Coordinates of N, CA and C in Angstrom, one line a residue:
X581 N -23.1 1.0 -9.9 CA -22.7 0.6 -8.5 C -21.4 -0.3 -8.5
X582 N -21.2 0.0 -7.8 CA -19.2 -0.9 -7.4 C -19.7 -1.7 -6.0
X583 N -18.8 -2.7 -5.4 CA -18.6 -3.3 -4.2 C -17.0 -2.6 -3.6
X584 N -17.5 -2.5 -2.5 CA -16.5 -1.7 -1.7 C -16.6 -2.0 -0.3
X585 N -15.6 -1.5 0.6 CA -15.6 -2.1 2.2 C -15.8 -1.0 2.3
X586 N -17.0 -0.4 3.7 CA -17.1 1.1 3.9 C -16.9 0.5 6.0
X587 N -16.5 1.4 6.1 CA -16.2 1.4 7.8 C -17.1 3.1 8.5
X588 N -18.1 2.9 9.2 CA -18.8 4.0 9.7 C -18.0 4.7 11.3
X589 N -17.3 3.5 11.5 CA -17.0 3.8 13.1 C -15.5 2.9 12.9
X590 N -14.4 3.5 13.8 CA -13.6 2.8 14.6 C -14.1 1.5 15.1
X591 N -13.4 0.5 14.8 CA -13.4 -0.6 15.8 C -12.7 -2.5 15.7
X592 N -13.3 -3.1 16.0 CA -12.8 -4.6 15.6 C -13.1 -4.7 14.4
X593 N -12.8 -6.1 13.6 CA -13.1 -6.1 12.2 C -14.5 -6.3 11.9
X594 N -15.2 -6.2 12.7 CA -16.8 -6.4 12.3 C -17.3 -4.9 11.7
X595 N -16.3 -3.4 12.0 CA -16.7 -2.6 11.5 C -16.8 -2.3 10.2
X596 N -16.0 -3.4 9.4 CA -15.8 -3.5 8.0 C -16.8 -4.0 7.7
X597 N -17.9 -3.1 6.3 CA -19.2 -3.9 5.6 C -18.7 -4.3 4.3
X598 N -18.6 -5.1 3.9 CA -18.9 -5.3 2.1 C -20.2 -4.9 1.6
X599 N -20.5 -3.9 1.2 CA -21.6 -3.1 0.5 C -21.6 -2.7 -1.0
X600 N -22.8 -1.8 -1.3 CA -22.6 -1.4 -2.8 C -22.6 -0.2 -2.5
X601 N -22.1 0.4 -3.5 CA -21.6 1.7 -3.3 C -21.7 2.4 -4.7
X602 N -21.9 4.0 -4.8 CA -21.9 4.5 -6.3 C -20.3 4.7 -7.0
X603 N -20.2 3.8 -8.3 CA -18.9 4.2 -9.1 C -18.6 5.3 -8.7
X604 N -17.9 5.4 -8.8 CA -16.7 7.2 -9.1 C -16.5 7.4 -10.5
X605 N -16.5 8.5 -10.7 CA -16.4 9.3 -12.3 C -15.3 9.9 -12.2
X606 N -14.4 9.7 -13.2 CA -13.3 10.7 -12.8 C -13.5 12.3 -13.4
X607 N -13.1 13.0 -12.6 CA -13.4 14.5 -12.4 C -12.4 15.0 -13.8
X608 N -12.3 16.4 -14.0 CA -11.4 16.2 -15.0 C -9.9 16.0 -14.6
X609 N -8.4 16.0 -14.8 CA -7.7 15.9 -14.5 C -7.4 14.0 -13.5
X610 N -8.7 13.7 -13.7 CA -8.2 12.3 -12.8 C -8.5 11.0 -13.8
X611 N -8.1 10.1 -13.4 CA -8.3 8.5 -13.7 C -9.4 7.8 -12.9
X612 N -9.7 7.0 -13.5 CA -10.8 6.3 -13.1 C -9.8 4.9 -12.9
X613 N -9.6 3.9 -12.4 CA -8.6 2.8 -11.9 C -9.5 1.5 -11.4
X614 N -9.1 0.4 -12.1 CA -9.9 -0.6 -11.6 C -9.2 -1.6 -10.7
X615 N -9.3 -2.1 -9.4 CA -8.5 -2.8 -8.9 C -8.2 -3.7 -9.1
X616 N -6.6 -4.3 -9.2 CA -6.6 -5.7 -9.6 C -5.7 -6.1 -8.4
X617 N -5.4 -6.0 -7.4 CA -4.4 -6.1 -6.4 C -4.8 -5.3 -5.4
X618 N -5.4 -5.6 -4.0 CA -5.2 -4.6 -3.0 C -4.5 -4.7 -1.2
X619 N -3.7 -3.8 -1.3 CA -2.4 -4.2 -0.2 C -3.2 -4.0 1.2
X620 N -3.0 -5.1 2.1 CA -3.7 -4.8 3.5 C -2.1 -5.1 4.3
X621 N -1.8 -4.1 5.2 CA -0.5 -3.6 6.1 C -1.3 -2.8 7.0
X622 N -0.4 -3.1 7.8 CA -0.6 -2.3 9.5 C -1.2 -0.9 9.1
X623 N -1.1 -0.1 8.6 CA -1.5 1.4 8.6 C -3.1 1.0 8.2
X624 N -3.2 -0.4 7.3 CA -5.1 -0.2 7.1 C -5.6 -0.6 8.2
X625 N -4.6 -1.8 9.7 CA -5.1 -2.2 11.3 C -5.9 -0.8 11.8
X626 N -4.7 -0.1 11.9 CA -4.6 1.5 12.3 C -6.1 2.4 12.1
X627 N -6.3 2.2 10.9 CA -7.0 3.4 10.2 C -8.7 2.4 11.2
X628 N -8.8 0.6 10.9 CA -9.8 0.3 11.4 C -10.0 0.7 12.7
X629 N -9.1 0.3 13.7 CA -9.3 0.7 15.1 C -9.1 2.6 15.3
X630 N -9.0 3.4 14.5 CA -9.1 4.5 14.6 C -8.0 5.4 15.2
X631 N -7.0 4.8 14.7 CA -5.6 4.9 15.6 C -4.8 5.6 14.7
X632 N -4.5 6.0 13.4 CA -4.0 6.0 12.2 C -3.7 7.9 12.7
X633 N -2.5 8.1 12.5 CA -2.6 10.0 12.6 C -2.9 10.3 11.1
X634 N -3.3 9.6 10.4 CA -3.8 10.1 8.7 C -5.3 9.9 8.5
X635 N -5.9 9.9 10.0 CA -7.5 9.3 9.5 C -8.2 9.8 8.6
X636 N -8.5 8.7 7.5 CA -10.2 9.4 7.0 C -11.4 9.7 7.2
X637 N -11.7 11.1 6.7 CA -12.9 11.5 8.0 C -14.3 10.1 7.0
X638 N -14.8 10.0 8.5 CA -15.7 8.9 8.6 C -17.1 9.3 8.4
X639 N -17.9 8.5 7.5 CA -17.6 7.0 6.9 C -16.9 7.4 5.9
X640 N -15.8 6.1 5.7 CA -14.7 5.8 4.7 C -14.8 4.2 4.1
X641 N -14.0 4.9 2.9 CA -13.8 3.4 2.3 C -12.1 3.3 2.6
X642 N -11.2 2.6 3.4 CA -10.7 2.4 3.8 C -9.4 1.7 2.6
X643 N -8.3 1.7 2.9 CA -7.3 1.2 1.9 C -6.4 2.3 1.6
X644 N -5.1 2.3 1.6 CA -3.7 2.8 1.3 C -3.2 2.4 0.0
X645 N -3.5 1.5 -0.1 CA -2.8 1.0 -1.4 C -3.4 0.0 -2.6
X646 N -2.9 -0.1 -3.8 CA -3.5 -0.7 -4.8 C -2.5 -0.7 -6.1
X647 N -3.0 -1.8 -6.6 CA -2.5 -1.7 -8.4 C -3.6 -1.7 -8.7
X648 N -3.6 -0.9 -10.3 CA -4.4 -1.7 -11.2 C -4.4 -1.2 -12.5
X649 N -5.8 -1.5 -13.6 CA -5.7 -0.6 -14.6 C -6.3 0.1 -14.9
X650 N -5.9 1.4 -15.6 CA -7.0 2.7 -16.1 C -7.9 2.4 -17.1
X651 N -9.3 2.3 -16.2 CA -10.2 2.4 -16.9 C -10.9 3.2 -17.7
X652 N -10.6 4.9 -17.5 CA -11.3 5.6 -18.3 C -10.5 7.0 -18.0
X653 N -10.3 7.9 -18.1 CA -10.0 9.3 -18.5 C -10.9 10.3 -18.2
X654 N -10.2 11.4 -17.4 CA -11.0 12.2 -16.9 C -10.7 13.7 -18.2
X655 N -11.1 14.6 -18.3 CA -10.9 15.1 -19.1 C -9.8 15.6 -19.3
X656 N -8.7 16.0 -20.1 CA -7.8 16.8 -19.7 C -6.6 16.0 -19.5
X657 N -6.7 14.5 -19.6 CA -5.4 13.8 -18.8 C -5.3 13.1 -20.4
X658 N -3.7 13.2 -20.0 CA -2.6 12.9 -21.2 C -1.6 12.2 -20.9
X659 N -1.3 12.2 -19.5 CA -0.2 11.6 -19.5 C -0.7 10.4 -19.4
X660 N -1.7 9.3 -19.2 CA -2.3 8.0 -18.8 C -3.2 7.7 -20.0
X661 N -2.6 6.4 -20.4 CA -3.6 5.8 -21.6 C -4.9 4.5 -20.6
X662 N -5.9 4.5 -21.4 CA -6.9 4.0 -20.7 C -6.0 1.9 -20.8
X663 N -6.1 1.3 -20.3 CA -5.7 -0.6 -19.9 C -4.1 -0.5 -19.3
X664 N -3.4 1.0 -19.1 CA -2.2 1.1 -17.9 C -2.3 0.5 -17.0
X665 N -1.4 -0.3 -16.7 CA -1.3 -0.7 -15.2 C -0.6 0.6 -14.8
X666 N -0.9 0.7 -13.0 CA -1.1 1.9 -12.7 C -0.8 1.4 -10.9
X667 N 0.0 2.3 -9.9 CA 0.1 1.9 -8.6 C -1.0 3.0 -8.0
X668 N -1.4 2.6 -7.1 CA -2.0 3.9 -6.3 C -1.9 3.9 -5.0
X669 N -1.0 4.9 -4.4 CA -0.8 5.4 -2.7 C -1.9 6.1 -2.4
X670 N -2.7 6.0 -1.8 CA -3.4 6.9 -0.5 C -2.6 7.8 -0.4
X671 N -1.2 8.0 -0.2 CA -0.2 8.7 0.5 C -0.2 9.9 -0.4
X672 N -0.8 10.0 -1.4 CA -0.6 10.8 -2.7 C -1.6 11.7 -2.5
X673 N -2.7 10.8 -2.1 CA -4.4 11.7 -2.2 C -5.0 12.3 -1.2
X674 N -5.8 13.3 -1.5 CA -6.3 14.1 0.0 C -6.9 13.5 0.8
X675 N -6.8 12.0 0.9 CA -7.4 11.4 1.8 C -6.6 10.1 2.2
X676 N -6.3 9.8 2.9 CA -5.8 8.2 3.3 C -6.7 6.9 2.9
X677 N -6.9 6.7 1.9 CA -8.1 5.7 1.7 C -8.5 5.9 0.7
X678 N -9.6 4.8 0.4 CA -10.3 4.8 -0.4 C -10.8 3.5 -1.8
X679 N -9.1 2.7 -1.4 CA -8.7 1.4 -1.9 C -9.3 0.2 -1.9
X680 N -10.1 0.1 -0.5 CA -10.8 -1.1 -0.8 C -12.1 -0.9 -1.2
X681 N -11.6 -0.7 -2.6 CA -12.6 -0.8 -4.0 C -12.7 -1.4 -5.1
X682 N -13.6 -1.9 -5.7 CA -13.0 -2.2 -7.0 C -12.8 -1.1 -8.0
X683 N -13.0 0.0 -7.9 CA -12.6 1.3 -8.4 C -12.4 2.4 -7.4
X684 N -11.7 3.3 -8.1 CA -11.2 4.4 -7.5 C -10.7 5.5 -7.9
X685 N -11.3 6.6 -8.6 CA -11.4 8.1 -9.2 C -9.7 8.8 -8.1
X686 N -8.9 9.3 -8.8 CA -7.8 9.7 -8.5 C -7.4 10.5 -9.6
X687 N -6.2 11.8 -8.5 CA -5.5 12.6 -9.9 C -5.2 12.1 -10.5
X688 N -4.7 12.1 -12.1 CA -3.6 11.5 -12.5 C -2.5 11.3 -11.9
X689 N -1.9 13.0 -11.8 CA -0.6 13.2 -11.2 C -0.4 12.3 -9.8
X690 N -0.9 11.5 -9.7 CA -1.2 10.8 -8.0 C -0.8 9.6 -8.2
X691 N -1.1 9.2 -9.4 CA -0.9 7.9 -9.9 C 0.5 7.4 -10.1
X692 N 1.2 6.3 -10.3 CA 2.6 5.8 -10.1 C 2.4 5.1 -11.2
X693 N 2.8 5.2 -12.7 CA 2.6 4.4 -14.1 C 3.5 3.1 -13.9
X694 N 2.8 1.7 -14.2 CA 3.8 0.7 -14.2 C 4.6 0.3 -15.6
X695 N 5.5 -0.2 -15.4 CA 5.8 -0.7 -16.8 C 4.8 -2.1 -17.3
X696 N 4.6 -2.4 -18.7 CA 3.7 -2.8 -18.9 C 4.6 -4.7 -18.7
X697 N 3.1 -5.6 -18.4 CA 3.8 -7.0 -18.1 C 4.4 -7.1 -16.9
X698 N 3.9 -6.2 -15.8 CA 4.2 -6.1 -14.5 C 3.4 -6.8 -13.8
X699 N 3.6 -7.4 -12.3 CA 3.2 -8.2 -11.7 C 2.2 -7.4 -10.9
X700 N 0.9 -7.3 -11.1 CA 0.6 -6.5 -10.7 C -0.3 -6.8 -9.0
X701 N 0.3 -7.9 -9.0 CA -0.5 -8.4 -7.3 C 0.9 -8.5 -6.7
X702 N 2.3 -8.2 -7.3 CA 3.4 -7.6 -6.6 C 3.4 -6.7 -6.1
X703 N 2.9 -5.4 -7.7 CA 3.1 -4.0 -7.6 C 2.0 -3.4 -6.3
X704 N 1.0 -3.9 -5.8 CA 0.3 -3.8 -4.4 C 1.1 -3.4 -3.4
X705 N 2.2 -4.6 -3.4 CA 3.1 -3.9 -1.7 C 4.1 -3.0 -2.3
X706 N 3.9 -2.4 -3.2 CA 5.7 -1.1 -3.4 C 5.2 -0.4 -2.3
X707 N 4.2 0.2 -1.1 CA 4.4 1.1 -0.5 C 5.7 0.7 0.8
X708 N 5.4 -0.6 1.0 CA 6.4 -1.4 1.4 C 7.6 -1.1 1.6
X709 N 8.2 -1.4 0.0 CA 9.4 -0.5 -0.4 C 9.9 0.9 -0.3
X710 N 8.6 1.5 -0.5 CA 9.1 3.2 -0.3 C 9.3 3.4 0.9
X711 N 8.6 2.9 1.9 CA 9.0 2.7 3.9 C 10.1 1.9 3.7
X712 N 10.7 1.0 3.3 CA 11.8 0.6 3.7 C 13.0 1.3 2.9
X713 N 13.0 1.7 1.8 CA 14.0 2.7 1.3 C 14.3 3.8 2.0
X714 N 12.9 4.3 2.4 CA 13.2 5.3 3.6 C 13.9 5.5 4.4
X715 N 13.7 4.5 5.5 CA 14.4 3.8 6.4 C 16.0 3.8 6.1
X716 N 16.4 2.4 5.3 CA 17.4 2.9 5.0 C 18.3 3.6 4.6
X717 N 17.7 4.4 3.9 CA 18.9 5.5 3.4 C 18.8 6.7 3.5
X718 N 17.3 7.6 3.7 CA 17.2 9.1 3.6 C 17.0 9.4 5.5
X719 N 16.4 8.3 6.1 CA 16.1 8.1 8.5 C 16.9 8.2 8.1
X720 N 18.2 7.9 8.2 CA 19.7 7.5 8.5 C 20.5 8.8 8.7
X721 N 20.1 10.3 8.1 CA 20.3 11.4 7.9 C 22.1 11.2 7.7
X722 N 22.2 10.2 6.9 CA 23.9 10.2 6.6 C 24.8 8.9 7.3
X723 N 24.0 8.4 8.6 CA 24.9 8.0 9.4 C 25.4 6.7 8.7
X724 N 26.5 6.6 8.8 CA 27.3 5.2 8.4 C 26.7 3.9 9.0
X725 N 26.6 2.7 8.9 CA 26.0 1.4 9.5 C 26.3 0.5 8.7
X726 N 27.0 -0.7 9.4 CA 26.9 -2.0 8.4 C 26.1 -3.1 8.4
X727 N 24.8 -2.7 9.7 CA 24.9 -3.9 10.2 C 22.9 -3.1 10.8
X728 N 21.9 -4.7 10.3 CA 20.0 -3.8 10.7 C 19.6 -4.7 11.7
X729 N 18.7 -4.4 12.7 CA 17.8 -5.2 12.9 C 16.6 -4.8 11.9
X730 N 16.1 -5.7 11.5 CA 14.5 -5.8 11.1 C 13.7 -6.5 11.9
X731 N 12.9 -5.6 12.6 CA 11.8 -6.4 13.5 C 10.5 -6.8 12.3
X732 N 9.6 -7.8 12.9 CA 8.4 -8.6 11.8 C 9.3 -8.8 10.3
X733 N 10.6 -9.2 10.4 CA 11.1 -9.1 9.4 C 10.1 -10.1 8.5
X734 N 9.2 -11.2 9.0 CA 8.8 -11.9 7.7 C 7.3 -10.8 6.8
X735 N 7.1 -9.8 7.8 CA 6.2 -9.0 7.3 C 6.5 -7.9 6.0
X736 N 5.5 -7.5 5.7 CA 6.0 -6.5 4.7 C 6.9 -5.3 4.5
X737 N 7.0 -4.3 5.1 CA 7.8 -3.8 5.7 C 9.2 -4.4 6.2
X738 N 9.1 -5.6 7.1 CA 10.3 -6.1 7.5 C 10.8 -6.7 6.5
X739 N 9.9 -7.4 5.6 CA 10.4 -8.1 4.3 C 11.7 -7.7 3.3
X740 N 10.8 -6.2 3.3 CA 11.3 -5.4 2.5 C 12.5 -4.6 2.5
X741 N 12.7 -4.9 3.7 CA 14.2 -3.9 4.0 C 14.7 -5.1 4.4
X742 N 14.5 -6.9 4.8 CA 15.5 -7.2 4.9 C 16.1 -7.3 2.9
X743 N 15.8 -7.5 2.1 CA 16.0 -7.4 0.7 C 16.3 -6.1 0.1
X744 N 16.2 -5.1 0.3 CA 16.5 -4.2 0.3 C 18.1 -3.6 1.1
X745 N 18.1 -3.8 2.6 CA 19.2 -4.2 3.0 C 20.0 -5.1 2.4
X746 N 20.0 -6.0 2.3 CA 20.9 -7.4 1.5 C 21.5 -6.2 0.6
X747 N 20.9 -5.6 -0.3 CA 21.1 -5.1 -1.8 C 22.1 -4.2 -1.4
X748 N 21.9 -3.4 -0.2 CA 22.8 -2.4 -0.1 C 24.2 -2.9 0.8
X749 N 24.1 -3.9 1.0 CA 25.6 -4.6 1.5 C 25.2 -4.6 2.8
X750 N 24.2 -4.3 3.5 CA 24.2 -4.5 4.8 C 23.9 -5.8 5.4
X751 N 24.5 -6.4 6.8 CA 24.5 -7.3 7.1 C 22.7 -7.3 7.6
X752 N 22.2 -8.5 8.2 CA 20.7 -7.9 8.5 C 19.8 -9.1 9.2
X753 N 20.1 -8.5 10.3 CA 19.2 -9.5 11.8 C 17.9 -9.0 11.6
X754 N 17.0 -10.5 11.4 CA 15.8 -10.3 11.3 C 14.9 -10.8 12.9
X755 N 14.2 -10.4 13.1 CA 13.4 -10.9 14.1 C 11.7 -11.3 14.0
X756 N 11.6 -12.6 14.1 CA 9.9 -12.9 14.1 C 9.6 -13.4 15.0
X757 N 8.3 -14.2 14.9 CA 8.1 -14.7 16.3 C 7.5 -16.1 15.9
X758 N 8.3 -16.9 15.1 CA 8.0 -18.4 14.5 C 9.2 -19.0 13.5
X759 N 9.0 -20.2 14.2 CA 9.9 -21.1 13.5 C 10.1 -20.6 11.8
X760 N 8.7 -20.8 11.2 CA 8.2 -21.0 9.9 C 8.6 -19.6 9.6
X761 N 8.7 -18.8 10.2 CA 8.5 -16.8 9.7 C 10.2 -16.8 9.9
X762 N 10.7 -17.6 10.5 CA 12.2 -17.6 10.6 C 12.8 -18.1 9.6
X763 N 12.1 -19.3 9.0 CA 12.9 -19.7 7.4 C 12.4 -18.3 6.3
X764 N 11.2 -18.5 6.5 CA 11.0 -17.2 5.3 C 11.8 -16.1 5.5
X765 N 12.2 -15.5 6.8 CA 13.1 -14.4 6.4 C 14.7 -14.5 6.1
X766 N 15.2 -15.7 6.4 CA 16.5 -16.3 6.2 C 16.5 -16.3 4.2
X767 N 15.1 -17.2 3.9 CA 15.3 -17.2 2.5 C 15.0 -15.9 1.7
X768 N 14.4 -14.9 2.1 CA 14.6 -13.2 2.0 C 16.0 -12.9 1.9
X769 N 16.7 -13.4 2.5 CA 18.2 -13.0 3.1 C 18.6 -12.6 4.2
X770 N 18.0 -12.6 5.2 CA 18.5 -12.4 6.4 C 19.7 -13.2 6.8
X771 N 20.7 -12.8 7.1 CA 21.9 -13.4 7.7 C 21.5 -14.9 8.8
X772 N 20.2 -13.9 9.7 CA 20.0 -14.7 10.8 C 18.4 -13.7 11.4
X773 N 18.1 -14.9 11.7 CA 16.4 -15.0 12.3 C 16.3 -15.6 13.6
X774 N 15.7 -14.4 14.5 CA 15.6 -15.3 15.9 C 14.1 -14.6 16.1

């Protein structure tokens, strides 16, 4: 048995149980992954209130994202040695979820290998990053810009493309909604926080 959040229904956060739940075994071709980091962002708000266009059909164990390390080997898998730190998207697997676990059976091929001595309660929010890389360079379908807003800039997402922005020379107006979330995105880099 594992501890895990299971959600039966849509709703406020009281839909969330901390329960016991049966391990996962990795199938052949998958990893078995032990959590050491797990990322909570708007899309897991989403998925509780039942809002999410990626819903997991319910009851779910809920979660998009995670680090951690390979605990065990499913038959057949070579590319992953068992104590890897290891990223894992939902976005990868046939389900949106499944993260808020302390384990979690996945393909290999699904998996994101980290380099070793990585931060791995960093490596949690890269999904972050892949939404804000997004954004700025491949949304943009070419168009020229010198200049972002980032709205919730002190949030993850906003975090992440204002530093990400910075990197790519753009200038980059953040917006929050607090004094305090105004220094943190200024010290991110934001030019200017209102």
């Amino acid at each position: 048995m594992m501890k895990a959040i299971l959600m039966e229904r849509p709703g406020p956060p009281e839909v969330l149980r901390y329960v016991d739940v049966p391990m996962p075994k990795p199938a052949p071709g998958q990893a078995l992954v032990r959590a050491h980091s797990i990322g909570v962002g708007m899309p897991e708000v989403l998925v509780r209130r039942g809002e999410y266009s990626w819903m997991p059909p319910l009851p779910a164990i809920p979660g998009i994202e995670m680090s951690g390390l390979v605990e065990k080997l499913g038959e057949g898998v070579t590319s992953l040695k068992v104590g890897q730190a290891v990223f894992v998207s939902a976005r990868e697997l046939n389900v949106r979820g499944g993260c808020y676990a302390e384990y979690i059976a996945a393909d290999a091929e699904a998996l994101y290998p980290l380099p070793d001595g990585v931060d791995l309660e960093a490596a949690a929010a890269l999904s972050n990053y892949q939404v804000a890389w997004h954004l700025l360079h491949s949304a943009t379908n070419g168009m020229r810009y010198g200049s972002l807003l980032a709205t919730a800039a002190a949030g993850g997402v906003g975090s992440a493309l204002v530093q990400l922005g910075k990197l790519a020379g753009k200038r980059v107006i953040g917006m929050v909604d607090s004094n305090e979330r105004a220094a943190f995105a200024v010290s991110l880099g934001a030019d200017g926080a209102v």
